[in-house]
Short mmCIF file of C-alpha atoms in Angstrom, two decimals:
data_model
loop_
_atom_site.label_atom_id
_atom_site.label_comp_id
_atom_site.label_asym_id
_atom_site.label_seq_id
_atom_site.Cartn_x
_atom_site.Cartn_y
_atom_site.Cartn_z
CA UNK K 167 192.74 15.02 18.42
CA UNK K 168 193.51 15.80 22.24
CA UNK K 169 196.47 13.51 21.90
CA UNK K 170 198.05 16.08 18.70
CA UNK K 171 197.22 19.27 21.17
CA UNK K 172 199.85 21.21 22.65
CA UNK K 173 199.78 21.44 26.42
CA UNK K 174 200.30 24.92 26.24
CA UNK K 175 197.91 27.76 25.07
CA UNK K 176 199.35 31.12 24.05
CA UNK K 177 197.25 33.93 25.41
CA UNK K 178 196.13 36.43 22.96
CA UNK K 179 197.99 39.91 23.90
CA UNK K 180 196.00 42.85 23.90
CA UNK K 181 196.60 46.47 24.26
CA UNK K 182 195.83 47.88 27.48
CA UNK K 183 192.55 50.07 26.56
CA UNK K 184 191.23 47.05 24.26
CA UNK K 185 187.73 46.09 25.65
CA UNK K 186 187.42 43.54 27.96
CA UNK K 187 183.46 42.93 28.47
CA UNK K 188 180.10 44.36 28.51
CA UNK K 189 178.16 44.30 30.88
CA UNK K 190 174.47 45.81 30.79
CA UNK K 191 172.72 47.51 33.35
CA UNK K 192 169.19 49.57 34.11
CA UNK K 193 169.79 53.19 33.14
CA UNK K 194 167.10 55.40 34.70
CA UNK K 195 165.36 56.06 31.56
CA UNK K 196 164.49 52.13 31.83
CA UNK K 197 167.15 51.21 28.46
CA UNK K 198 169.84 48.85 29.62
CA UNK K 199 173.38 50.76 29.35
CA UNK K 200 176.35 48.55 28.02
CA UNK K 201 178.75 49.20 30.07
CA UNK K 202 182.07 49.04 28.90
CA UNK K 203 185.55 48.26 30.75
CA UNK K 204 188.77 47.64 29.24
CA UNK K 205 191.57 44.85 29.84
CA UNK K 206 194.51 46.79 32.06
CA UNK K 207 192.81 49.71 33.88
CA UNK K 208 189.51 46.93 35.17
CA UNK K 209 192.65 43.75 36.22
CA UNK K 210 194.89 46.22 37.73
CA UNK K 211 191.64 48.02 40.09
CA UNK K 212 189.86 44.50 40.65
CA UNK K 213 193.40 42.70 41.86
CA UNK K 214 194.75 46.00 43.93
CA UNK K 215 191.42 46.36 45.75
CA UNK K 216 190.76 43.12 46.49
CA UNK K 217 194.29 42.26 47.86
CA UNK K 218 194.04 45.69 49.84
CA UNK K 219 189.66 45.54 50.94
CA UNK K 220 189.80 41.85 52.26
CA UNK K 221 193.72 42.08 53.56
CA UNK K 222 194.46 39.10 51.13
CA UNK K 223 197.09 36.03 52.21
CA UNK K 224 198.08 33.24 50.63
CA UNK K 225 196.41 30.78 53.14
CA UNK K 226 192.99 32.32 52.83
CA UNK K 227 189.80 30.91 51.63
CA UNK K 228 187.77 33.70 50.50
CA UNK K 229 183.39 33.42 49.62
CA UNK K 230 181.62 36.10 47.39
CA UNK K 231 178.39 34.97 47.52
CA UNK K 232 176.99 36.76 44.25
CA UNK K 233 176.04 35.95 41.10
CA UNK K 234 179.10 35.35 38.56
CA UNK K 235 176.53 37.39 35.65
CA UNK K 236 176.49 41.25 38.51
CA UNK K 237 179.21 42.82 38.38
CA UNK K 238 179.91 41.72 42.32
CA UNK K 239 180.64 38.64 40.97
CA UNK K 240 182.60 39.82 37.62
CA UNK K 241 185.19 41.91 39.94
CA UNK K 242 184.91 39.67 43.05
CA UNK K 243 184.70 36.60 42.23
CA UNK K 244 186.68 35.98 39.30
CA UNK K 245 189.11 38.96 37.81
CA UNK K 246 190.24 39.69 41.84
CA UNK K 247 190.40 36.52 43.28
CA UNK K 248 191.84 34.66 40.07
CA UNK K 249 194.40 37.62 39.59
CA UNK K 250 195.07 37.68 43.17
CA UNK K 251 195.71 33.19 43.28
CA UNK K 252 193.08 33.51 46.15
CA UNK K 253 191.30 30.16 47.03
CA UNK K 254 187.82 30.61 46.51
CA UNK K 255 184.35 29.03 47.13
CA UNK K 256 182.37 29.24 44.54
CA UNK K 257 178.30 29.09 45.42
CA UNK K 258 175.03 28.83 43.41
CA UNK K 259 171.83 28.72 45.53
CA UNK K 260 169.87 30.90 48.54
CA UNK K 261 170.95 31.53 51.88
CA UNK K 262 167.89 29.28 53.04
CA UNK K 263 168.42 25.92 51.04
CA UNK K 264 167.94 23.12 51.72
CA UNK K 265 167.84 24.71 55.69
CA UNK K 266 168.51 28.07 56.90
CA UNK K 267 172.19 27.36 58.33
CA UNK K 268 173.19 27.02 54.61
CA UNK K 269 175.94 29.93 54.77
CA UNK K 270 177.17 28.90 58.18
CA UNK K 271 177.40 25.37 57.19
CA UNK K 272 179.59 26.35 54.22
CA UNK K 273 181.96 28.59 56.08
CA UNK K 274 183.02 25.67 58.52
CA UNK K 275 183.17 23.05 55.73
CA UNK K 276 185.90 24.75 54.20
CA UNK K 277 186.93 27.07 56.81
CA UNK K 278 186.34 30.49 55.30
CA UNK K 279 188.23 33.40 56.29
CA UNK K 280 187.20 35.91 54.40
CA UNK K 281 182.81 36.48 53.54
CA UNK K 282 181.77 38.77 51.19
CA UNK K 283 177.79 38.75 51.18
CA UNK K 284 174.70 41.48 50.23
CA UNK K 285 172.82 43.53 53.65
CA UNK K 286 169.44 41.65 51.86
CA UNK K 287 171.00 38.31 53.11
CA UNK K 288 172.24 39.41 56.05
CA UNK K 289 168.78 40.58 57.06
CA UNK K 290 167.08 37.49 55.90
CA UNK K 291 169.16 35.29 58.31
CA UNK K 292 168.30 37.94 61.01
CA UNK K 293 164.87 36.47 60.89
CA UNK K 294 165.90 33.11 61.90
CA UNK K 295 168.34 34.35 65.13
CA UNK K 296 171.10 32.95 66.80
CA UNK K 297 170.67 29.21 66.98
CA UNK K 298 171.04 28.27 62.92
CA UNK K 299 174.64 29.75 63.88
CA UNK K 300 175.40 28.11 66.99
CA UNK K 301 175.49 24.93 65.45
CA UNK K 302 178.57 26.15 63.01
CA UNK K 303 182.06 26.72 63.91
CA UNK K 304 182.58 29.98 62.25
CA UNK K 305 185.81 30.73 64.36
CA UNK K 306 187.83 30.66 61.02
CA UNK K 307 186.15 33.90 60.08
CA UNK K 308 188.61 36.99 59.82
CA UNK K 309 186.84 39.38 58.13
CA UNK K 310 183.60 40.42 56.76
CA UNK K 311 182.21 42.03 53.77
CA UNK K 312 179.00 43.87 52.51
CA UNK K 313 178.13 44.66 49.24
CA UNK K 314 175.27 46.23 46.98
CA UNK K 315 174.03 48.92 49.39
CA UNK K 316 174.00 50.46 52.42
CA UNK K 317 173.73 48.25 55.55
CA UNK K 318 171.44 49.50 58.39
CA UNK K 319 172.99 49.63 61.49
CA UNK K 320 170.87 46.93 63.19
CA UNK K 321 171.70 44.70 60.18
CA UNK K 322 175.62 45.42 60.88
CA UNK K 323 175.63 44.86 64.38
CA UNK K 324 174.38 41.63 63.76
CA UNK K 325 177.02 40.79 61.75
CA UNK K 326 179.67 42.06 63.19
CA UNK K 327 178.26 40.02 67.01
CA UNK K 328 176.69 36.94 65.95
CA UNK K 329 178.46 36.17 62.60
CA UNK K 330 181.61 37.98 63.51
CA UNK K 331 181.61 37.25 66.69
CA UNK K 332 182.62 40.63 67.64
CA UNK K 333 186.00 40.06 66.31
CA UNK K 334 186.18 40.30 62.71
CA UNK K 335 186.02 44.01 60.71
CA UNK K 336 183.09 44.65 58.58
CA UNK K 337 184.49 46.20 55.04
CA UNK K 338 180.77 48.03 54.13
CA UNK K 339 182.04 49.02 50.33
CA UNK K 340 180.63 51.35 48.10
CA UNK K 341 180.76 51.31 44.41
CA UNK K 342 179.22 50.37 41.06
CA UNK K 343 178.83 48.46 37.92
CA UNK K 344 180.55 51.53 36.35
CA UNK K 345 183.07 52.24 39.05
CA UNK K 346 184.88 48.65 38.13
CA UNK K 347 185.56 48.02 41.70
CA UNK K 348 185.40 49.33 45.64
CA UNK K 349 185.75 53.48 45.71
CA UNK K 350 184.45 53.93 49.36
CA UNK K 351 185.59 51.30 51.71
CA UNK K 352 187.41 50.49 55.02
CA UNK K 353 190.65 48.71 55.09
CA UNK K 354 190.39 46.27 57.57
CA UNK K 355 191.91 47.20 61.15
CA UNK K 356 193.27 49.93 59.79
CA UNK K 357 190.46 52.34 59.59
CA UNK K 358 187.89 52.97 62.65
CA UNK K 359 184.63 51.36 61.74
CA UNK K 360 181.09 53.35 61.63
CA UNK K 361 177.59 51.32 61.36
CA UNK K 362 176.32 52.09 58.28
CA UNK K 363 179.31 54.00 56.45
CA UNK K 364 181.71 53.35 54.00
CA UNK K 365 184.01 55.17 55.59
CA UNK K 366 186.44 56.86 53.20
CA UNK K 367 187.85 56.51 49.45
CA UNK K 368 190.32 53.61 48.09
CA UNK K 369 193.34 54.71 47.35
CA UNK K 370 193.70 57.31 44.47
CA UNK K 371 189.89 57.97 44.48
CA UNK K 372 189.12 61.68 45.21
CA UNK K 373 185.37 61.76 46.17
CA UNK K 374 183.32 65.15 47.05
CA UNK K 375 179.58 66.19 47.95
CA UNK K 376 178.01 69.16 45.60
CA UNK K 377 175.24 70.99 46.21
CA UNK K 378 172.02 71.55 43.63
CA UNK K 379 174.05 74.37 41.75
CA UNK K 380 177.35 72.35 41.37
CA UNK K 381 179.09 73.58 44.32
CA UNK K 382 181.35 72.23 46.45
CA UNK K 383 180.94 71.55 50.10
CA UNK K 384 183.46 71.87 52.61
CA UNK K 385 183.00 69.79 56.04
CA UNK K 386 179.95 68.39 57.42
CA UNK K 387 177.76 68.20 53.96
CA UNK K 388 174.75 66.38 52.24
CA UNK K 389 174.27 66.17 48.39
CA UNK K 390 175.88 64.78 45.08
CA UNK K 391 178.36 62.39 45.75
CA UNK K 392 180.84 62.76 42.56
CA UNK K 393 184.41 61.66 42.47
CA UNK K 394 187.03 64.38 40.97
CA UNK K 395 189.44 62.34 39.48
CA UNK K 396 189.16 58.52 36.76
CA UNK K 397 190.74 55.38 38.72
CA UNK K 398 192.03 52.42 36.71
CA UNK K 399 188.85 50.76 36.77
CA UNK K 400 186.56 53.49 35.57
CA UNK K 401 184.02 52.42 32.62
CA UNK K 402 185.29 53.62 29.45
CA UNK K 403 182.02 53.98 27.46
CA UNK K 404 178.31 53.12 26.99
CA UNK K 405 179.03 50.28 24.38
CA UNK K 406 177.84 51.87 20.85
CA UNK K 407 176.47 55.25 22.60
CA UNK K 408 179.11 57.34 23.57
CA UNK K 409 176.98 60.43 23.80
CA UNK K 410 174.87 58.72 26.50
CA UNK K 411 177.85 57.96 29.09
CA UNK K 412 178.57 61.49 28.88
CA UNK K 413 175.34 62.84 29.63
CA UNK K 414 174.41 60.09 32.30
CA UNK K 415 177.85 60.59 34.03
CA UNK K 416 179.72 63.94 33.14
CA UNK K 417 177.18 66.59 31.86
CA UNK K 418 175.04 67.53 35.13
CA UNK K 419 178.57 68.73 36.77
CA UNK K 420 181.17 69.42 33.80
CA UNK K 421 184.36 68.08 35.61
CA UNK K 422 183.32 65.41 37.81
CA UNK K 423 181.97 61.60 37.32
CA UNK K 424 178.56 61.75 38.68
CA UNK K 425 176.92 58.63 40.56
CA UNK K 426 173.57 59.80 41.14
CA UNK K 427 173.76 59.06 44.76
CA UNK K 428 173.34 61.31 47.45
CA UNK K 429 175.75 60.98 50.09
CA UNK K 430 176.95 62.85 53.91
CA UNK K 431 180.16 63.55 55.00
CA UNK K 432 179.76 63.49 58.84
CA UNK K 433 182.14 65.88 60.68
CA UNK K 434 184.84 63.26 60.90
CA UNK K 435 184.94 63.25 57.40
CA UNK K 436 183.48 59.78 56.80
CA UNK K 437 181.05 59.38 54.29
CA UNK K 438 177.36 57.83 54.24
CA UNK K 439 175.20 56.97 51.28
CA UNK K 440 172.19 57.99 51.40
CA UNK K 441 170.45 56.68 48.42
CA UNK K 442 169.79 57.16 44.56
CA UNK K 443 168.41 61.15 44.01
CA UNK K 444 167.21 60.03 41.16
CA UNK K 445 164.10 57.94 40.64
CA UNK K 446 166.06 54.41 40.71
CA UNK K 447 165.06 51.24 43.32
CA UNK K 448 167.47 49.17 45.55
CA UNK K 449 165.77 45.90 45.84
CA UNK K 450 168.02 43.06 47.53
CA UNK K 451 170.97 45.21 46.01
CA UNK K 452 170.11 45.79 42.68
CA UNK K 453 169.35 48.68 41.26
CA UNK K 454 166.68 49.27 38.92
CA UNK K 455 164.69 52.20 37.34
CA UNK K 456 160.96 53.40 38.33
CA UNK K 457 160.38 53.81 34.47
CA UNK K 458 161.53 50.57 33.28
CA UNK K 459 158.90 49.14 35.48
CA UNK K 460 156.48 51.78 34.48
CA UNK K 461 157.05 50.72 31.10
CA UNK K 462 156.31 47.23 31.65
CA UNK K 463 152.99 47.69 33.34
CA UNK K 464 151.70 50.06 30.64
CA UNK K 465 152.54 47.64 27.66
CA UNK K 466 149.10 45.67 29.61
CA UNK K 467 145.97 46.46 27.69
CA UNK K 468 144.13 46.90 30.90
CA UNK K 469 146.36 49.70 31.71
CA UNK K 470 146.46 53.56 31.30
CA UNK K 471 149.54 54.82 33.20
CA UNK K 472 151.66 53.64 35.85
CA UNK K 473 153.63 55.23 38.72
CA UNK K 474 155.92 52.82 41.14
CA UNK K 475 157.81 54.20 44.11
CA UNK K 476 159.92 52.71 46.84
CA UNK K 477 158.42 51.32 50.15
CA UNK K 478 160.52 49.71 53.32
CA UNK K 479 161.16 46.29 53.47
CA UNK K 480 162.51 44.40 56.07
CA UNK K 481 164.46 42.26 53.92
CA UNK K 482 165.09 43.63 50.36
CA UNK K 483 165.45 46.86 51.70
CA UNK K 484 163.07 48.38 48.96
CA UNK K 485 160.38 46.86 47.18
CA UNK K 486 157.80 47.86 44.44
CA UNK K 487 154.54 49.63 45.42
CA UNK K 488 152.88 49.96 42.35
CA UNK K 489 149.82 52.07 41.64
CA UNK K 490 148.00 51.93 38.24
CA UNK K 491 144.95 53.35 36.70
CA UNK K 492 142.93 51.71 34.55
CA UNK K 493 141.18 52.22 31.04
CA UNK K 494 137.97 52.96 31.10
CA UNK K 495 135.28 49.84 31.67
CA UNK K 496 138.14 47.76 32.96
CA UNK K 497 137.93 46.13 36.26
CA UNK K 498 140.83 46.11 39.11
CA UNK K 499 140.67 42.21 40.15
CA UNK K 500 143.30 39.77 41.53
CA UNK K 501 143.40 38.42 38.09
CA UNK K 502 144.28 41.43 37.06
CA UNK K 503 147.06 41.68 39.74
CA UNK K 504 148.78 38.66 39.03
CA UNK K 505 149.32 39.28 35.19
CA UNK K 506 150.91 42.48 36.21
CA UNK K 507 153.08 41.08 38.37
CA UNK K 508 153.81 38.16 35.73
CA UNK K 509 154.64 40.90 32.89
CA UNK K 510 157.04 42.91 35.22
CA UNK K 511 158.77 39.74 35.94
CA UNK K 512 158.80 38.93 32.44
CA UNK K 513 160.04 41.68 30.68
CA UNK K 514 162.76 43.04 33.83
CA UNK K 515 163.40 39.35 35.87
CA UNK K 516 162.12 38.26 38.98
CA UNK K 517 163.80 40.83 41.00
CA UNK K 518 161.79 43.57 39.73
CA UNK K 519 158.29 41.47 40.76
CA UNK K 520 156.21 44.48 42.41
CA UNK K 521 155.14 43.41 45.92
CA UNK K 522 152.07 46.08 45.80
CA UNK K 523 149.78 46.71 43.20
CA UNK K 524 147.07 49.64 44.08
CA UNK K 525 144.28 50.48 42.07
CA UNK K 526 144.67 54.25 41.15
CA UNK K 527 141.06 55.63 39.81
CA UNK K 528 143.63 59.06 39.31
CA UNK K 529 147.31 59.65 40.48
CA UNK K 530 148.52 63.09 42.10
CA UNK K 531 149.68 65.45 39.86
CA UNK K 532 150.57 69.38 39.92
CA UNK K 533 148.78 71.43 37.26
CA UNK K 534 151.56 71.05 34.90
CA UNK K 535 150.58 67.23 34.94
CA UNK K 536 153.73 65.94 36.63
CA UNK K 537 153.13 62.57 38.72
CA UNK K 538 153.86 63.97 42.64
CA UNK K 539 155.84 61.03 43.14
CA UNK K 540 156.95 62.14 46.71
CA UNK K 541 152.70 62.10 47.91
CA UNK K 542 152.40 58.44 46.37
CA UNK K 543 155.37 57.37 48.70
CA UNK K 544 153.67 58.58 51.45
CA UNK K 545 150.57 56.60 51.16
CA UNK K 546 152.78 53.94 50.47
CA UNK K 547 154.21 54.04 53.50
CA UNK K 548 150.80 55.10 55.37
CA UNK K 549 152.63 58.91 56.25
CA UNK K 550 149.99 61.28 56.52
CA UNK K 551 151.97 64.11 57.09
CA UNK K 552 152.09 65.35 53.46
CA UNK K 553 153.64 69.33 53.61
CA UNK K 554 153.10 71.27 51.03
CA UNK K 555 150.40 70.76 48.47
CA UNK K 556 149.88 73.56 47.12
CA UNK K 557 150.64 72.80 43.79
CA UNK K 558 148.74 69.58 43.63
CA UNK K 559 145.84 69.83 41.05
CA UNK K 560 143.21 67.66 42.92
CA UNK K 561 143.54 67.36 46.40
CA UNK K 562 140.66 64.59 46.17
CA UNK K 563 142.68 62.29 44.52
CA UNK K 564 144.91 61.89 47.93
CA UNK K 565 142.04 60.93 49.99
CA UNK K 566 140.91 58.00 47.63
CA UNK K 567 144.15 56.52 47.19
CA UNK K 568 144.71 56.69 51.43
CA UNK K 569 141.15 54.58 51.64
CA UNK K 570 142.32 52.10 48.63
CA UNK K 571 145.77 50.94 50.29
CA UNK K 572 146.67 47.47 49.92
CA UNK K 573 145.81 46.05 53.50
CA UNK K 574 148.70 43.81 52.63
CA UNK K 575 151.00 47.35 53.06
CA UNK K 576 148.78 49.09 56.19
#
């Protein structure tokens, strides 16, 4: 049959706005979105940034490290590079096997110029120091790329010394599974790096901060980050649930896409995420909703409600801290604990595996009956310094949770 095939395949031609894929993500009500981008608008914004972001040549040998199935990996390592004719490596494993040089060993093999890679591995190889590096030749390096979220300024440094050599830019980009490709971002040696910031917009993109009351604000600012103006690469839809991407994205400030980060504009106008405003987790660079996990550790018999917050990690950046209260006559036990932990994982992925579960005889909540969320990240964290609690119901319920920490978090 080969032998009676033509050596040539006709593409199929499509119109521009016909969809191209779907790809789901957590929404913050814990339902995956299907997020929807469309064949001209997502090839033109994925090729134009990436030639532009990572100053593409024709000699170059470019390495996304993501997965192919995030959307890193959708707009970095396929529709940019392929569109683009970039040589690419192409890489499925962890940073730290079979040794913990695994990165560096790859970037001299094939001589890597360009090394696009997540702050959660950056910080991992941290651990190990210098000498895994010193054994590489990474002087084929040009420039260097973070992705997924913020980098802390430690965490750059490093990079940009010991992996960079103190020679190579560090293109710290900004953007979404909805945003199709980089909105904030440096252009290498062309714009003045910050640790920690993405700098300023792509070209075309018109970001800008608003306050609580849909306001905008002029200078140095904190609040909404929202962008004025669609780019090429915008999502079109929520696949099958149109009605939902406008809400999520448009209805909290008629007028402007809304990405539910928080974000400051220092006074040189460069701009610095500061984090998800709403309830959403950044573990290793993925984002995920408190209430999807919620959900998952109430659908356990043992269970009567469930609040998760964010703690520090040294490595993931975030991770789970998960308190839970039980129904009556049930017993907190490390049994217990590790079927939570194997029903999170279960029903979200490993990613979403908490770290901390706390036994919670009562959670803090005002009089109204809302969960304090902001107290039960404090005694994650061990902060004792709680403000205001004035309109916490039972101030009791503090104390116990302080004196039933996990010692694994104190």
């Amino acid at each position: 049959m080969c032998m009676d095939s033509s050596e040539e395949c006709e593409p199929e031609w499509l119109d521009a706005e016909d969809p191209l894929f779907i790809l789901y993500t957590s929404g913050s009500t814990g339902k995956p979105k299907g997020v929807l981008h469309t064949v001209a608008g997502y090839l033109l914004y994925t090729s134009m940034t990436f030639k532009y972001v990572f100053d593409h040549h024709h000699d170059d040998v470019y390495w996304c490290t993501a997965d192919i199935g995030w959307i890193t990996g959708h707009s970095y390592i396929t529709y940019g590079p392929l569109a683009n004719g970039a040589t690419s490596v192409l890489f499925e494993g962890i940073p730290v096997h079979p040794h913990v040089g695994r990165f560096w060993e790859i970037i001299e093999k094939y001589k890597v110029t360009k090394f696009y890679t997540a702050p959660t591995a950056i910080r991992l190889l941290m651990k190990y120091g210098r000498e895994p590096l010193q054994k590489y030749d990474l002087s084929s390096l040009r420039i260097l790329g973070t992705v997924g979220e913020p980098i802390n300024p430690e965490a750059w440094q490093w990079y940009y010394k010991v992996v960079g050599q103190s020679r190579c830019p560090i293109v710290d980009t900004f953007w979404q599974t909805e945003t199709g490709g980089h909105v904030l971002t440096p252009l290498p040696a062309a714009t003045p790096l910050k640790p920690g910031s993405a700098t300023f917009p792509f070209f075309g993109v018109e970001p800008t901060i608003l306050n609580e009351h849909g306001e905008e604000l002029e200078g140095e600012a904190e609040g909404y980050l929202v962008f004025r103006r669609p780019w090429p690469g915008i999502m079109r839809t929520v696949f099958r649930n149109h009605e939902r991407f406008e809400n999520t994205y448009f209805k909290k400030f008629p007028g402007f896409y809304v990405t539910g980060d928080g974000c400051r504009r220092d006074k040189d106008g460069y701009y610095w995420i500061t984090g998800r405003i709403d309830d959403m987790l950044n573990v290793s660079g993925h984002l995920m909703s408190t209430a999807e996990v919620e959900a998952a550790l109430t659908e356990h018999g043992a269970v009567a409600e469930a609040a998760v917050v964010s703690r520090p990690h040294k490595v993931k950046g975030e991770c789970l801290y998960c308190f839970v209260t039980l129904k009556d006559s049930r017993e907190f036990s490390h049994t217990l604990v590790d079927e939570l932990k194997r029903l999170v994982r279960e029903k979200i992925g490993p990613i979403a595996t908490p770290d901390f579960i706390q036994n919670a005889p009562a959670l803090p909540k005002t009089r109204s009956g809302k969960i304090m969320r902001r107290i039960l990240r404090q005694i994650a964290r061990n902060d004792k310094d709680l403000g205001d609690l004035s309109t916490l119901a039972d101030p009791k319920v503090v104390e116990v949770l302080f004196s039933q920490r996990c010692e694994a978090a104190a």
